[in-house]
Amino acid sequence: MAVRPPPYRGDTRRGEIELLEEGPIFQNAYVEVFNDRVRFPARGGAAGNDGTSFRWRWAAPYGVVVLPRLPDGSLLLIEIFRHTERGWRLEAPRGFGASDQSPDEAARREVLEETGHAVLTLTPVRTIGASDYPLHLFIADITAEPVSSQTDENEAIRACHRFGRDQRPALLADTRIHDAETLFLISVAG
């Protein structure tokens, strides 16, 4: 796990929730969960109240989301079962980065693992998210055919689906897509 700088403490005088003491309650390879002791900001000039507040963060140093684009301009989305939602979803390939790997390398790895296609060119779109877990968004031009049949054994990916340019408006309204990153990348894919 990556070593992180201490979290921003906050300042109740500026209307922020002040972190008095971190309260770690759970950690595994993917996530860290806290029940922190905090001071809430004062309202109307009164002293702020102390209390507790739930917080979580990904254990990885960063993440990537990559929208694969085939040579004919079609987009490729994976159909994946998401345990947290207990259902099948359409989304762009995504995953955790590692401290010994660049975001570009992680993006190429995720596309190969989740679709079987190799990345020909990778275009960074933007980085969003918190400073302790930036999420790097990419569009990847990929090979026309898969180059590998090896998939990540810890994923429940049922299929890859191809969507032509004429299907993008309907795709943006597709209720099987639940994440903003995939919707954003579809909207800027050109």
Short mmCIF file of C-alpha atoms in Angstrom, two decimals:
data_model
loop_
_atom_site.label_atom_id
_atom_site.label_comp_id
_atom_site.label_asym_id
_atom_site.label_seq_id
_atom_site.Cartn_x
_atom_site.Cartn_y
_atom_site.Cartn_z
CA MET A 1 0.00 0.00 0.00
CA ALA A 2 1.22 3.48 -0.83
CA VAL A 3 2.34 5.81 1.95
CA ARG A 4 0.05 8.81 2.04
CA PRO A 5 0.60 12.26 3.46
CA PRO A 6 -1.59 13.05 6.48
CA PRO A 7 -5.09 14.17 5.52
CA TYR A 8 -6.03 17.83 5.44
CA ARG A 9 -7.16 18.69 9.00
CA GLY A 10 -9.77 21.34 8.14
CA ASP A 11 -10.56 24.55 9.99
CA THR A 12 -13.92 25.19 11.67
CA ARG A 13 -13.30 28.96 11.50
CA ARG A 14 -13.57 28.64 7.72
CA GLY A 15 -16.76 26.57 7.89
CA GLU A 16 -14.95 23.25 7.48
CA ILE A 17 -15.24 20.04 9.47
CA GLU A 18 -12.03 19.78 11.48
CA LEU A 19 -10.37 16.38 11.82
CA LEU A 20 -9.35 15.98 15.47
CA GLU A 21 -8.31 12.33 15.35
CA GLU A 22 -8.39 9.65 12.68
CA GLY A 23 -10.40 6.61 13.70
CA PRO A 24 -9.43 3.68 11.46
CA ILE A 25 -11.96 0.85 11.77
CA PHE A 26 -11.29 -1.37 8.74
CA GLN A 27 -8.67 -1.86 6.05
CA ASN A 28 -8.08 -4.40 3.28
CA ALA A 29 -6.24 -4.41 -0.04
CA TYR A 30 -8.88 -2.13 -1.61
CA VAL A 31 -10.30 0.30 0.93
CA GLU A 32 -9.66 2.04 4.24
CA VAL A 33 -12.63 2.98 6.47
CA PHE A 34 -12.59 5.53 9.30
CA ASN A 35 -14.89 6.76 12.04
CA ASP A 36 -13.06 10.00 12.78
CA ARG A 37 -13.38 12.27 15.80
CA VAL A 38 -14.23 15.70 14.35
CA ARG A 39 -15.35 19.20 15.25
CA PHE A 40 -18.22 20.56 13.20
CA PRO A 41 -18.20 24.24 12.21
CA ALA A 42 -19.94 26.75 14.42
CA ARG A 43 -23.31 28.07 13.33
CA GLY A 44 -24.32 31.62 14.03
CA GLY A 45 -21.23 32.36 16.09
CA ALA A 46 -21.77 29.49 18.56
CA ALA A 47 -18.97 27.05 19.35
CA GLY A 48 -18.79 24.03 17.06
CA ASN A 49 -19.80 20.62 18.36
CA ASP A 50 -17.46 17.66 18.58
CA GLY A 51 -18.65 14.37 17.17
CA THR A 52 -17.73 11.56 14.83
CA SER A 53 -17.94 11.27 11.07
CA PHE A 54 -17.61 8.33 8.70
CA ARG A 55 -14.97 8.51 5.95
CA TRP A 56 -13.48 6.04 3.48
CA ARG A 57 -10.83 6.09 0.79
CA TRP A 58 -9.40 3.71 -1.75
CA ALA A 59 -6.20 2.01 -0.64
CA ALA A 60 -4.56 2.38 -4.07
CA PRO A 61 -2.56 5.53 -4.88
CA TYR A 62 -4.74 6.36 -7.92
CA GLY A 63 -7.25 4.92 -10.35
CA VAL A 64 -7.83 4.87 -14.10
CA VAL A 65 -10.93 4.80 -16.29
CA VAL A 66 -10.38 4.14 -20.00
CA LEU A 67 -12.90 4.37 -22.85
CA PRO A 68 -11.75 2.00 -25.63
CA ARG A 69 -12.37 3.17 -29.22
CA LEU A 70 -12.13 0.73 -32.13
CA PRO A 71 -10.58 1.70 -35.51
CA ASP A 72 -14.04 2.37 -37.03
CA GLY A 73 -14.84 4.84 -34.20
CA SER A 74 -17.13 2.47 -32.30
CA LEU A 75 -16.82 2.44 -28.53
CA LEU A 76 -16.32 -0.71 -26.47
CA LEU A 77 -17.91 -1.05 -23.02
CA ILE A 78 -17.71 -3.99 -20.66
CA GLU A 79 -20.73 -5.63 -19.05
CA ILE A 80 -19.68 -6.27 -15.47
CA PHE A 81 -21.39 -7.47 -12.34
CA ARG A 82 -20.82 -4.94 -9.56
CA HIS A 83 -21.00 -6.51 -6.12
CA THR A 84 -21.71 -3.20 -4.35
CA GLU A 85 -24.81 -2.63 -6.50
CA ARG A 86 -25.67 -6.34 -6.87
CA GLY A 87 -26.29 -5.99 -10.58
CA TRP A 88 -24.92 -5.95 -14.14
CA ARG A 89 -23.63 -2.62 -15.43
CA LEU A 90 -22.12 -1.21 -18.62
CA GLU A 91 -18.97 0.78 -18.06
CA ALA A 92 -15.59 1.74 -19.39
CA PRO A 93 -12.73 -0.46 -18.15
CA ARG A 94 -11.32 0.80 -14.85
CA GLY A 95 -8.96 -0.19 -12.13
CA PHE A 96 -6.45 0.68 -9.48
CA GLY A 97 -3.00 2.00 -10.19
CA ALA A 98 0.14 0.89 -8.42
CA SER A 99 2.93 3.01 -6.99
CA ASP A 100 5.44 1.31 -9.31
CA GLN A 101 3.33 1.96 -12.42
CA SER A 102 2.41 5.12 -14.32
CA PRO A 103 -1.26 5.95 -14.99
CA ASP A 104 -0.61 5.27 -18.70
CA GLU A 105 0.73 1.80 -17.89
CA ALA A 106 -2.22 1.08 -15.61
CA ALA A 107 -4.67 2.22 -18.31
CA ARG A 108 -3.10 -0.07 -20.92
CA ARG A 109 -3.13 -2.99 -18.45
CA GLU A 110 -6.81 -2.50 -17.57
CA VAL A 111 -7.92 -2.36 -21.22
CA LEU A 112 -6.01 -5.57 -22.00
CA GLU A 113 -7.25 -7.39 -18.87
CA GLU A 114 -10.88 -6.37 -19.24
CA THR A 115 -11.38 -6.42 -23.03
CA GLY A 116 -8.52 -8.46 -24.47
CA HIS A 117 -7.67 -5.60 -26.85
CA ALA A 118 -4.29 -3.89 -26.98
CA VAL A 119 -4.03 -0.11 -26.76
CA LEU A 120 -2.54 1.53 -29.86
CA THR A 121 -2.71 5.15 -28.66
CA LEU A 122 -3.75 6.54 -25.30
CA THR A 123 -5.13 10.07 -24.90
CA PRO A 124 -5.37 11.57 -21.40
CA VAL A 125 -8.65 13.46 -21.03
CA ARG A 126 -8.42 14.81 -17.48
CA THR A 127 -7.79 13.90 -13.86
CA ILE A 128 -10.55 14.20 -11.29
CA GLY A 129 -11.03 13.23 -7.67
CA ALA A 130 -9.36 13.83 -4.35
CA SER A 131 -5.68 14.60 -3.95
CA ASP A 132 -5.13 11.29 -2.14
CA TYR A 133 -6.85 9.29 -4.92
CA PRO A 134 -6.70 10.99 -8.32
CA LEU A 135 -8.72 9.29 -11.04
CA HIS A 136 -7.10 9.52 -14.47
CA LEU A 137 -9.53 9.45 -17.42
CA PHE A 138 -8.38 8.31 -20.87
CA ILE A 139 -9.64 7.50 -24.34
CA ALA A 140 -7.76 4.61 -25.92
CA ASP A 141 -7.60 3.71 -29.60
CA ILE A 142 -7.45 -0.09 -29.57
CA THR A 143 -6.82 -3.00 -31.92
CA ALA A 144 -9.75 -4.12 -34.11
CA GLU A 145 -9.60 -7.64 -32.66
CA PRO A 146 -8.67 -8.93 -29.21
CA VAL A 147 -5.05 -9.99 -28.80
CA SER A 148 -5.57 -11.88 -25.54
CA SER A 149 -8.22 -14.04 -23.95
CA GLN A 150 -6.76 -13.65 -20.45
CA THR A 151 -9.10 -11.71 -18.19
CA ASP A 152 -8.78 -10.66 -14.58
CA GLU A 153 -9.96 -13.62 -12.48
CA ASN A 154 -11.28 -11.27 -9.77
CA GLU A 155 -13.76 -9.57 -12.10
CA ALA A 156 -17.21 -10.71 -13.21
CA ILE A 157 -17.12 -9.50 -16.82
CA ARG A 158 -19.80 -11.13 -18.97
CA ALA A 159 -19.11 -9.47 -22.32
CA CYS A 160 -17.72 -6.54 -24.26
CA HIS A 161 -20.31 -4.56 -26.23
CA ARG A 162 -19.60 -2.44 -29.28
CA PHE A 163 -21.50 0.82 -29.83
CA GLY A 164 -21.35 2.76 -33.11
CA ARG A 165 -21.33 6.55 -33.39
CA ASP A 166 -25.07 6.55 -34.16
CA GLN A 167 -25.77 4.77 -30.85
CA ARG A 168 -24.06 7.35 -28.60
CA PRO A 169 -27.16 9.48 -27.80
CA ALA A 170 -29.04 6.36 -26.69
CA LEU A 171 -25.97 5.12 -24.84
CA LEU A 172 -25.87 8.33 -22.79
CA ALA A 173 -29.44 7.57 -21.67
CA ASP A 174 -28.83 3.85 -21.03
CA THR A 175 -29.79 3.08 -17.43
CA ARG A 176 -27.24 0.24 -17.25
CA ILE A 177 -24.51 2.89 -17.05
CA HIS A 178 -24.30 4.11 -13.45
CA ASP A 179 -20.96 5.90 -13.28
CA ALA A 180 -20.34 9.51 -14.24
CA GLU A 181 -16.85 8.79 -15.59
CA THR A 182 -18.13 6.48 -18.35
CA LEU A 183 -20.89 8.94 -19.28
CA PHE A 184 -18.40 11.82 -19.38
CA LEU A 185 -15.94 9.90 -21.58
CA ILE A 186 -18.71 8.89 -24.01
CA SER A 187 -19.78 12.54 -24.27
CA VAL A 188 -16.27 13.74 -25.19
CA ALA A 189 -15.16 10.76 -27.30
CA GLY A 190 -15.64 12.63 -30.60
#
